[in-house]
Coordinates of C-alpha atoms in Angstrom, one line a residue:
Chain A
M1239 CA 107.8 99.1 130.8
T1240 CA 107.1 96.5 133.4
A1241 CA 109.6 93.9 134.4
E1242 CA 107.3 91.1 133.6
I1243 CA 107.2 91.8 129.9
K1244 CA 111.0 92.2 129.8
S1245 CA 112.0 89.2 131.7
K1246 CA 111.8 86.8 128.8
E1247 CA 114.1 88.9 126.6
V1248 CA 116.6 89.7 129.2
V1249 CA 117.3 86.0 129.5
I1250 CA 118.0 85.8 125.7
A1251 CA 120.1 88.9 125.6
D1252 CA 123.3 89.0 127.7
G1253 CA 121.7 91.6 130.0
A1254 CA 123.5 94.9 129.6
E1255 CA 121.3 97.7 128.4
L1256 CA 122.5 99.3 125.2
I1257 CA 119.9 101.9 124.1
R1258 CA 117.3 103.3 126.4
V1259 CA 114.6 105.4 125.0
E1260 CA 112.8 107.6 127.4
N1261 CA 109.4 109.2 126.7
L1262 CA 110.3 110.0 123.1
N1263 CA 108.0 112.3 121.1
K1264 CA 108.2 113.5 117.6
H1265 CA 105.8 116.0 116.0
Y1266 CA 105.6 116.9 112.3
N1267 CA 103.4 119.9 112.5
E1268 CA 100.0 118.4 113.3
L1269 CA 101.2 114.8 113.1
H1270 CA 102.2 113.1 116.3
A1271 CA 104.6 110.5 114.7
L1272 CA 106.1 109.2 118.0
D1273 CA 103.9 109.3 121.0
G1274 CA 105.8 109.0 124.3
I1275 CA 107.8 105.9 123.5
T1276 CA 109.8 104.3 126.3
E1277 CA 111.8 101.3 125.4
T1278 CA 115.1 99.5 126.1
I1279 CA 117.3 97.6 123.7
Y1280 CA 119.7 95.1 125.4
K1281 CA 123.0 93.9 124.1
G1282 CA 122.7 90.9 121.8
E1283 CA 119.1 91.4 121.1
V1284 CA 117.6 91.3 117.6
V1285 CA 114.5 93.5 117.9
V1286 CA 112.3 93.5 114.9
V1287 CA 109.8 96.4 114.5
I1288 CA 106.7 95.9 112.4
G1289 CA 103.6 97.9 111.8
P1290 CA 101.5 99.5 109.1
S1291 CA 102.9 102.3 107.0
G1292 CA 102.7 105.6 108.8
S1293 CA 102.9 103.9 112.2
G1294 CA 106.1 105.7 113.1
K1295 CA 108.4 102.6 113.0
S1296 CA 110.9 104.2 110.6
T1297 CA 110.8 107.4 112.6
F1298 CA 111.5 105.5 115.7
L1299 CA 114.5 103.7 114.2
R1300 CA 115.9 106.9 112.7
S1301 CA 115.5 108.6 116.1
L1302 CA 117.8 106.1 117.7
N1303 CA 120.9 107.7 116.0
L1304 CA 119.2 111.1 115.8
L1305 CA 118.9 111.2 112.1
E1306 CA 115.4 112.2 113.1
V1307 CA 115.6 114.8 115.9
P1308 CA 112.9 114.1 118.5
T1309 CA 110.7 116.9 119.7
S1310 CA 111.2 115.7 123.3
G1311 CA 112.5 112.7 125.2
K1312 CA 115.9 111.1 125.7
I1313 CA 118.0 108.5 124.0
I1314 CA 120.7 106.9 126.2
F1315 CA 123.2 105.0 124.2
A1316 CA 125.8 103.0 126.1
G1317 CA 125.1 105.1 129.2
V1318 CA 125.4 108.4 127.4
D1319 CA 122.5 110.8 126.8
I1320 CA 123.0 111.5 123.0
T1321 CA 120.1 113.9 122.9
D1322 CA 122.1 116.2 125.2
P1323 CA 123.4 118.9 122.8
K1324 CA 126.8 118.8 124.7
T1325 CA 127.3 115.2 123.6
D1326 CA 129.7 114.5 120.7
L1327 CA 127.0 112.9 118.6
N1328 CA 129.3 112.1 115.7
R1329 CA 131.5 110.0 117.9
H1330 CA 128.6 107.9 119.2
R1331 CA 127.1 107.5 115.7
Q1332 CA 130.2 105.7 114.7
K1333 CA 129.1 103.0 117.0
M1334 CA 125.6 102.8 115.6
G1335 CA 125.7 101.3 112.1
M1336 CA 122.8 102.1 109.8
V1337 CA 121.4 100.4 106.7
F1338 CA 118.9 102.2 104.5
Q1339 CA 116.1 101.1 102.3
H1340 CA 117.8 102.7 99.3
F1341 CA 121.4 101.5 100.2
N1342 CA 122.8 105.0 99.9
L1343 CA 126.2 103.8 98.7
F1344 CA 128.5 106.6 97.6
P1345 CA 128.4 106.5 93.8
H1346 CA 131.6 108.4 93.3
K1347 CA 133.7 105.9 95.3
S1348 CA 134.7 102.4 94.5
I1349 CA 133.2 99.6 96.5
L1350 CA 136.4 99.3 98.6
E1351 CA 136.5 103.0 99.1
N1352 CA 132.9 103.0 100.2
I1353 CA 133.9 100.6 103.0
T1354 CA 137.2 102.3 104.0
L1355 CA 136.2 105.9 103.8
A1356 CA 134.8 106.2 107.3
P1357 CA 137.5 104.1 109.1
V1358 CA 140.3 106.1 107.4
I1359 CA 138.9 109.5 108.0
L1360 CA 137.1 109.0 111.3
Q1361 CA 139.3 106.5 113.1
G1362 CA 142.6 107.5 111.5
M1363 CA 143.1 104.0 110.2
K1364 CA 146.1 103.6 107.8
K1365 CA 145.1 103.1 104.2
E1366 CA 146.6 99.7 103.9
E1367 CA 145.1 98.5 107.1
A1368 CA 141.7 99.8 106.0
N1369 CA 142.0 98.1 102.7
E1370 CA 142.9 94.9 104.4
L1371 CA 139.8 95.2 106.6
G1372 CA 137.7 96.1 103.6
M1373 CA 138.8 93.1 101.6
K1374 CA 138.2 90.8 104.6
L1375 CA 134.6 92.2 104.9
L1376 CA 134.1 91.8 101.1
Q1377 CA 135.3 88.2 101.4
R1378 CA 132.8 87.6 104.1
V1379 CA 129.9 88.6 101.7
G1380 CA 131.6 87.0 98.7
L1381 CA 132.0 90.2 96.8
Q1382 CA 135.8 90.6 96.9
E1383 CA 136.0 90.7 93.1
K1384 CA 133.9 93.8 93.2
A1385 CA 136.4 95.8 95.2
T1386 CA 137.3 98.1 92.3
A1387 CA 133.8 98.3 90.8
Y1388 CA 131.5 101.2 91.4
P1389 CA 128.0 101.0 93.0
S1390 CA 126.2 101.5 89.7
Q1391 CA 127.7 98.2 88.5
L1392 CA 126.1 96.2 91.3
S1393 CA 122.7 94.6 91.7
G1394 CA 120.4 95.7 94.4
G1395 CA 121.2 92.8 96.6
Q1396 CA 124.9 93.3 96.2
K1397 CA 124.5 97.0 97.0
Q1398 CA 122.7 96.3 100.2
R1399 CA 125.3 93.7 101.3
I1400 CA 128.0 96.3 100.7
A1401 CA 126.0 98.9 102.6
I1402 CA 125.9 96.4 105.5
V1403 CA 129.6 95.8 105.5
R1404 CA 130.3 99.5 105.1
A1405 CA 128.5 100.0 108.4
L1406 CA 130.3 96.9 109.9
A1407 CA 133.7 98.4 109.0
M1408 CA 133.2 100.9 111.9
N1409 CA 132.9 98.0 114.3
P1410 CA 129.5 99.2 115.6
E1411 CA 127.8 98.1 118.8
V1412 CA 124.4 98.1 117.2
M1413 CA 123.1 97.9 113.7
L1414 CA 119.9 99.7 112.7
F1415 CA 118.1 98.4 109.6
D1416 CA 115.5 100.6 108.0
E1417 CA 113.5 98.4 105.7
P1418 CA 116.6 96.9 104.2
T1419 CA 114.9 94.6 101.7
S1420 CA 111.9 96.8 100.7
A1421 CA 113.6 98.2 97.6
L1422 CA 115.0 94.9 96.3
D1423 CA 113.7 92.6 93.6
P1424 CA 112.2 89.6 95.2
E1425 CA 115.0 87.2 94.1
M1426 CA 117.6 89.4 95.9
V1427 CA 115.8 89.6 99.3
G1428 CA 117.3 86.2 100.3
E1429 CA 120.9 87.1 100.1
V1430 CA 120.5 90.2 102.3
L1431 CA 118.4 88.4 104.9
D1432 CA 121.0 85.6 104.9
L1433 CA 123.7 88.1 105.8
M1434 CA 121.5 89.7 108.5
R1435 CA 120.8 86.2 109.9
E1436 CA 124.5 85.6 110.0
L1437 CA 125.1 88.8 111.9
A1438 CA 122.4 87.9 114.4
R1439 CA 124.0 84.6 114.9
D1440 CA 127.4 86.3 115.6
G1441 CA 125.7 88.2 118.4
M1442 CA 125.3 91.6 116.8
T1443 CA 122.7 93.8 118.5
M1444 CA 120.2 94.6 115.8
V1445 CA 117.1 96.8 115.5
V1446 CA 115.3 96.0 112.3
V1447 CA 112.3 97.7 110.7
T1448 CA 110.9 95.3 108.1
H1449 CA 107.9 93.7 106.4
E1450 CA 109.7 90.3 106.3
M1451 CA 107.5 88.4 108.8
G1452 CA 109.5 85.2 108.1
F1453 CA 112.7 86.9 109.2
A1454 CA 111.0 88.3 112.3
K1455 CA 109.7 84.9 113.3
E1456 CA 113.0 83.1 112.7
V1457 CA 115.6 85.6 113.8
A1458 CA 114.1 88.1 116.2
T1459 CA 114.5 87.7 119.9
R1460 CA 111.7 90.2 120.3
V1461 CA 109.1 91.7 118.0
L1462 CA 107.5 95.1 118.5
F1463 CA 104.3 96.2 116.9
M1464 CA 104.0 99.9 116.3
D1465 CA 100.8 101.8 115.4
E1466 CA 99.9 105.5 115.7
G1467 CA 103.3 106.4 117.1
K1468 CA 103.1 103.9 120.0
I1469 CA 104.4 100.5 120.7
K1470 CA 101.1 98.7 121.0
E1471 CA 102.4 95.2 121.7
Q1472 CA 105.7 93.3 122.1
A1473 CA 106.7 89.7 122.7
A1474 CA 109.0 87.0 121.7
P1475 CA 108.2 86.0 118.1
L1476 CA 106.4 82.7 118.9
E1477 CA 104.0 84.4 121.3
F1478 CA 103.8 87.5 119.1
F1479 CA 102.6 85.7 116.0
E1480 CA 100.7 82.8 117.5
N1481 CA 98.9 84.7 120.2
P1482 CA 98.5 88.4 119.4
K1483 CA 96.5 90.3 121.9
N1484 CA 96.1 93.8 120.5
P1485 CA 93.2 94.0 118.1
R1486 CA 95.1 96.3 115.7
L1487 CA 97.9 93.7 115.6
Q1488 CA 95.5 90.9 115.0
D1489 CA 94.0 92.9 112.2
F1490 CA 97.5 93.7 110.8
L1491 CA 98.7 90.1 110.9
S1492 CA 95.6 88.9 109.2
K1493 CA 96.3 91.2 106.3
V1494 CA 100.0 90.4 105.8
L1495 CA 101.1 87.2 104.2
I1496 CA 103.2 85.1 106.5
Chain B
M670 CA 137.1 138.9 34.2
Q671 CA 140.7 138.7 35.1
A672 CA 140.9 142.4 35.5
W673 CA 137.9 142.3 37.8
V674 CA 139.5 139.7 40.0
A675 CA 142.8 141.6 40.0
E676 CA 141.0 144.8 41.0
K677 CA 139.1 143.1 43.8
W678 CA 142.3 141.4 45.0
T679 CA 144.1 144.7 45.2
W680 CA 141.2 146.2 47.2
F681 CA 141.1 143.2 49.5
S682 CA 144.8 143.1 50.2
G683 CA 144.8 146.8 50.6
Q684 CA 142.1 146.5 53.3
I685 CA 144.0 143.7 55.1
Y686 CA 147.2 145.9 55.0
D687 CA 145.4 149.0 56.3
N688 CA 143.5 147.3 59.0
F689 CA 146.0 144.8 60.3
I690 CA 149.5 145.3 59.1
K691 CA 150.0 149.0 58.8
D692 CA 151.4 150.5 62.1
D693 CA 151.3 147.0 63.5
R694 CA 147.5 147.2 64.0
Y695 CA 147.2 143.5 64.4
L696 CA 148.6 144.1 67.8
Y697 CA 145.2 145.6 68.8
I698 CA 143.7 142.2 68.0
T699 CA 146.3 139.9 69.6
N700 CA 146.8 142.1 72.7
G701 CA 143.1 142.5 73.0
L702 CA 142.6 138.7 72.7
K703 CA 145.2 138.2 75.5
A704 CA 143.4 140.7 77.7
T705 CA 140.0 139.0 77.0
L706 CA 141.4 135.6 77.9
V707 CA 143.2 136.8 81.1
I708 CA 140.0 138.6 82.3
T709 CA 137.8 135.6 81.5
F710 CA 139.9 133.0 83.1
S711 CA 140.7 135.0 86.2
A712 CA 137.1 136.1 86.6
V713 CA 135.8 132.5 86.3
I714 CA 138.2 131.4 89.0
L715 CA 137.2 134.3 91.2
G716 CA 133.5 133.6 90.4
I717 CA 134.0 129.9 91.4
V718 CA 135.5 130.9 94.7
I719 CA 132.7 133.4 95.5
G720 CA 130.1 131.0 94.1
F721 CA 131.3 128.1 96.1
L722 CA 131.3 130.1 99.4
I723 CA 127.9 131.4 98.8
A724 CA 126.4 128.1 97.7
T725 CA 127.9 126.5 100.9
I726 CA 126.4 129.2 103.1
R727 CA 123.0 129.0 101.4
S728 CA 122.7 125.2 101.4
T729 CA 123.9 125.0 105.0
Y730 CA 121.1 127.4 105.8
D731 CA 118.6 125.4 103.8
K732 CA 119.7 122.1 105.4
T733 CA 120.3 123.1 109.0
G734 CA 118.9 126.6 109.6
K735 CA 122.3 127.8 110.7
L736 CA 124.1 130.9 109.3
K737 CA 120.9 132.9 109.1
F738 CA 122.7 136.2 108.9
A739 CA 125.3 135.2 106.4
N740 CA 122.5 133.7 104.3
A741 CA 120.6 137.0 104.3
I742 CA 123.7 138.9 103.1
C743 CA 124.2 136.3 100.3
S744 CA 120.6 136.7 99.3
I745 CA 121.1 140.5 99.0
Y746 CA 124.2 140.0 96.9
L747 CA 122.5 137.6 94.6
T748 CA 119.5 139.9 94.1
V749 CA 121.6 143.0 93.4
I750 CA 124.1 141.4 91.1
R751 CA 121.5 139.4 89.1
G752 CA 119.2 142.4 89.1
T753 CA 121.5 144.9 87.5
P754 CA 123.3 144.9 84.2
V755 CA 127.0 143.9 84.2
V756 CA 128.0 147.0 82.4
V757 CA 126.6 149.2 85.1
Q758 CA 128.3 147.1 87.8
L759 CA 131.6 147.4 85.9
L760 CA 131.2 151.2 85.6
I761 CA 130.3 151.5 89.3
I762 CA 133.3 149.4 90.4
Y763 CA 135.7 151.4 88.2
F764 CA 134.4 155.0 88.6
V765 CA 132.8 154.8 92.1
I766 CA 134.5 152.1 94.2
F767 CA 138.0 152.5 92.7
G768 CA 137.4 156.0 91.4
S769 CA 140.2 157.6 93.4
V770 CA 142.6 154.7 93.3
N771 CA 145.1 154.1 90.6
I772 CA 144.5 150.6 89.7
S773 CA 145.0 148.4 86.6
K774 CA 141.9 148.3 84.4
I775 CA 142.4 144.6 83.9
I776 CA 142.2 144.0 87.7
V777 CA 139.1 146.1 87.9
A778 CA 137.5 144.1 85.1
I779 CA 138.5 140.8 86.8
I780 CA 136.9 141.9 90.0
A781 CA 133.7 143.2 88.3
F782 CA 133.2 140.1 86.1
G783 CA 134.3 137.8 88.9
I784 CA 131.7 139.3 91.3
N785 CA 129.1 139.1 88.7
S786 CA 129.9 135.6 87.7
G787 CA 130.0 134.5 91.3
A788 CA 126.3 135.2 91.7
Y789 CA 125.5 132.8 88.8
V790 CA 128.0 130.2 89.8
A791 CA 126.6 130.3 93.3
E792 CA 123.2 129.2 92.0
I793 CA 124.8 126.6 89.8
F794 CA 126.6 125.1 92.8
R795 CA 123.6 125.3 95.0
S796 CA 121.4 123.4 92.5
G797 CA 124.3 120.9 92.3
I798 CA 124.3 120.4 96.1
M799 CA 120.5 120.2 96.2
S800 CA 120.5 117.6 93.4
I801 CA 122.4 115.1 95.6
D802 CA 120.0 112.7 97.2
E803 CA 119.3 113.3 100.9
G804 CA 120.1 109.7 101.5
Q805 CA 123.8 110.4 100.7
F806 CA 123.8 113.0 103.4
E807 CA 122.1 110.6 105.9
A808 CA 124.5 107.8 105.0
G809 CA 127.5 110.1 105.8
R810 CA 126.0 111.3 109.1
S811 CA 125.0 107.8 110.2
L812 CA 128.6 106.7 109.8
G813 CA 129.7 109.4 112.1
F814 CA 130.9 112.1 109.7
S815 CA 130.2 115.7 110.8
Y816 CA 128.2 118.0 108.7
V817 CA 131.4 119.6 107.2
Q818 CA 133.0 116.2 106.6
T819 CA 129.9 114.9 104.9
M820 CA 129.8 117.9 102.7
R821 CA 133.5 117.6 101.9
Y822 CA 133.9 113.9 101.3
I823 CA 130.4 112.8 100.1
V824 CA 128.2 115.6 98.8
M825 CA 130.6 118.2 97.3
P826 CA 132.5 115.8 95.0
Q827 CA 129.3 114.5 93.5
A828 CA 127.8 118.0 93.3
F829 CA 130.9 119.3 91.6
K830 CA 130.9 116.6 89.0
N831 CA 127.2 117.3 88.3
V832 CA 127.7 121.0 87.7
L833 CA 130.9 120.8 85.6
P834 CA 129.1 121.2 82.3
A835 CA 127.1 124.2 83.7
L836 CA 130.3 125.8 84.9
G837 CA 131.7 125.3 81.4
N838 CA 128.7 127.1 79.9
E839 CA 129.2 129.9 82.5
F840 CA 132.8 130.3 81.2
I841 CA 131.5 130.7 77.6
V842 CA 128.9 133.2 78.7
L843 CA 131.5 135.2 80.6
L844 CA 133.9 135.1 77.6
K845 CA 131.4 137.0 75.5
E846 CA 130.2 139.2 78.4
T847 CA 133.7 140.6 78.9
S848 CA 133.4 142.4 75.5
V849 CA 131.8 145.3 77.4
A850 CA 135.1 146.0 79.1
G851 CA 135.6 148.7 76.6
Y852 CA 133.3 150.8 78.6
I853 CA 136.2 151.6 81.0
A854 CA 138.5 152.0 78.0
L855 CA 140.1 148.7 78.6
Q856 CA 141.6 147.3 75.4
D857 CA 140.1 143.9 75.1
L858 CA 139.4 142.0 71.9
A859 CA 136.2 143.9 71.1
K860 CA 137.7 147.3 71.9
G861 CA 140.8 146.4 69.9
G862 CA 138.7 145.8 66.8
D863 CA 136.8 149.0 67.5
I864 CA 140.0 151.0 67.8
I865 CA 141.2 149.8 64.4
R866 CA 137.8 150.8 62.9
S867 CA 138.2 154.3 64.3
R868 CA 141.7 154.6 62.8
T869 CA 140.9 153.2 59.3
F870 CA 137.3 154.2 59.0
S871 CA 136.6 150.7 57.6
A872 CA 134.3 148.8 59.9
F873 CA 133.8 145.5 58.1
F874 CA 137.2 143.9 58.4
P875 CA 138.2 144.6 62.0
L876 CA 134.7 143.9 63.5
I877 CA 134.1 140.8 61.4
T878 CA 137.5 139.5 62.4
V879 CA 136.7 140.1 66.1
A880 CA 133.4 138.3 65.7
I881 CA 135.0 135.3 64.0
I882 CA 137.6 135.1 66.8
Y883 CA 134.9 135.1 69.5
L884 CA 132.9 132.5 67.5
I885 CA 135.9 130.2 67.1
M886 CA 136.7 130.4 70.8
V887 CA 133.0 129.7 71.8
I888 CA 132.9 126.8 69.4
I889 CA 136.1 125.3 70.8
F890 CA 135.0 125.7 74.4
S891 CA 131.5 124.3 73.6
R892 CA 133.1 121.3 72.1
L893 CA 135.2 120.8 75.2
V894 CA 132.1 121.1 77.5
K895 CA 130.3 118.6 75.4
L896 CA 133.2 116.2 75.5
L897 CA 133.3 116.6 79.3
E898 CA 129.6 115.9 79.6
R899 CA 130.0 112.7 77.6
R900 CA 132.9 111.6 79.7
L901 CA 131.0 112.3 82.9
R902 CA 128.0 110.4 81.7
K903 CA 130.1 107.4 80.8
S904 CA 131.5 107.2 84.4
D905 CA 128.0 107.2 85.8
R906 CA 127.2 103.9 84.1

């Protein structure tokens, strides 16, 4: 990537490099899902990734914490090469929160336990301390009265907000969102986007795969367009949506409602 | 009419006396029942331990490709155990494996039925683990849980809950299957009834009694399994 393209974003972000992706490739048998991607995510950025289905955007996001193991290439997170088999991947994953399309809350645990499980077991946090943290996070999303409820008793929007604070409980340095609103009923999309907007405002580094163009326009510091396993274009949102250069992107934007 | 009833009653009470009371023959039934229950419960526990280990190895192999060698051994075990009759396995373990060792028949039966049941329980557990959505696994890993921690805290508790009814059914199947323990001259419930038959030369009362006892136990345990199923379904809502 050339310095010219980056300069704009570097100003917005506070500068330090958080995730560096080097020549990332992913093959599924015949399919070349990721084709030599090189990209850097800086601290404080909100990077939104858009693209048609099958473009590799979810694969790209899931590669960042190695849920998807790349065929070749490197991921450097906070200065550490996490693709190196000698790296303690689990420890680094604790610092990369992830939110899934289908929430993936733990159905056998109460809402509070969903949030406190990882801090208690992975960080050795005391139960009372974790519960306090959990209640504070629940208050933040206005769901403190659901602490003892189970995931099956929540609406989709509530589940996704819990999934977000579950990841936040580990105090991550970056949050990865994999189509966080795609499985929601339309009237519940807003509450989840509001929370994400709030996170962005608080300075959380975020990488978001989404179809919510409005969110991208308003919240992103940088938008990436992926197609055929490559990042075909990227720019600050205003430039990206008003003045798309790649013909595939022009075509894509003409098809999606904004 | 009265005379007919009196005559039948005399015959009936005589049969009961001969088959169950004379020479304390009821002890064949009660001691046999005790043996059957001890074998069944112990074998189920052994089967769960074996099944759990095998299911863990096999699903780890399915998910990560690790433990290839252990997985191959497990596959052989499953094929052999599920491909041969339990009576034959019992006879082999008693007469071949422990042939020259002085060992309690009850222990032999527990080992034989436990090893047999383990093969079926393994598949029950494995289907339980496989039934848990991959997203649960990914959520655990993304939070920083290791493979083992994810299995222990997230996948297994859910899988175990899902397979509890199937495990209950396995218990019921095993309860009936242990009736072949008489092949190694072990005096379980079925053998107990058969011994009485050979002493009194009256087959009806001892064998029907044994059948009724099995039936009652199976009905009770089936009820319990159903109750359990309903309770589990409720907590899912």
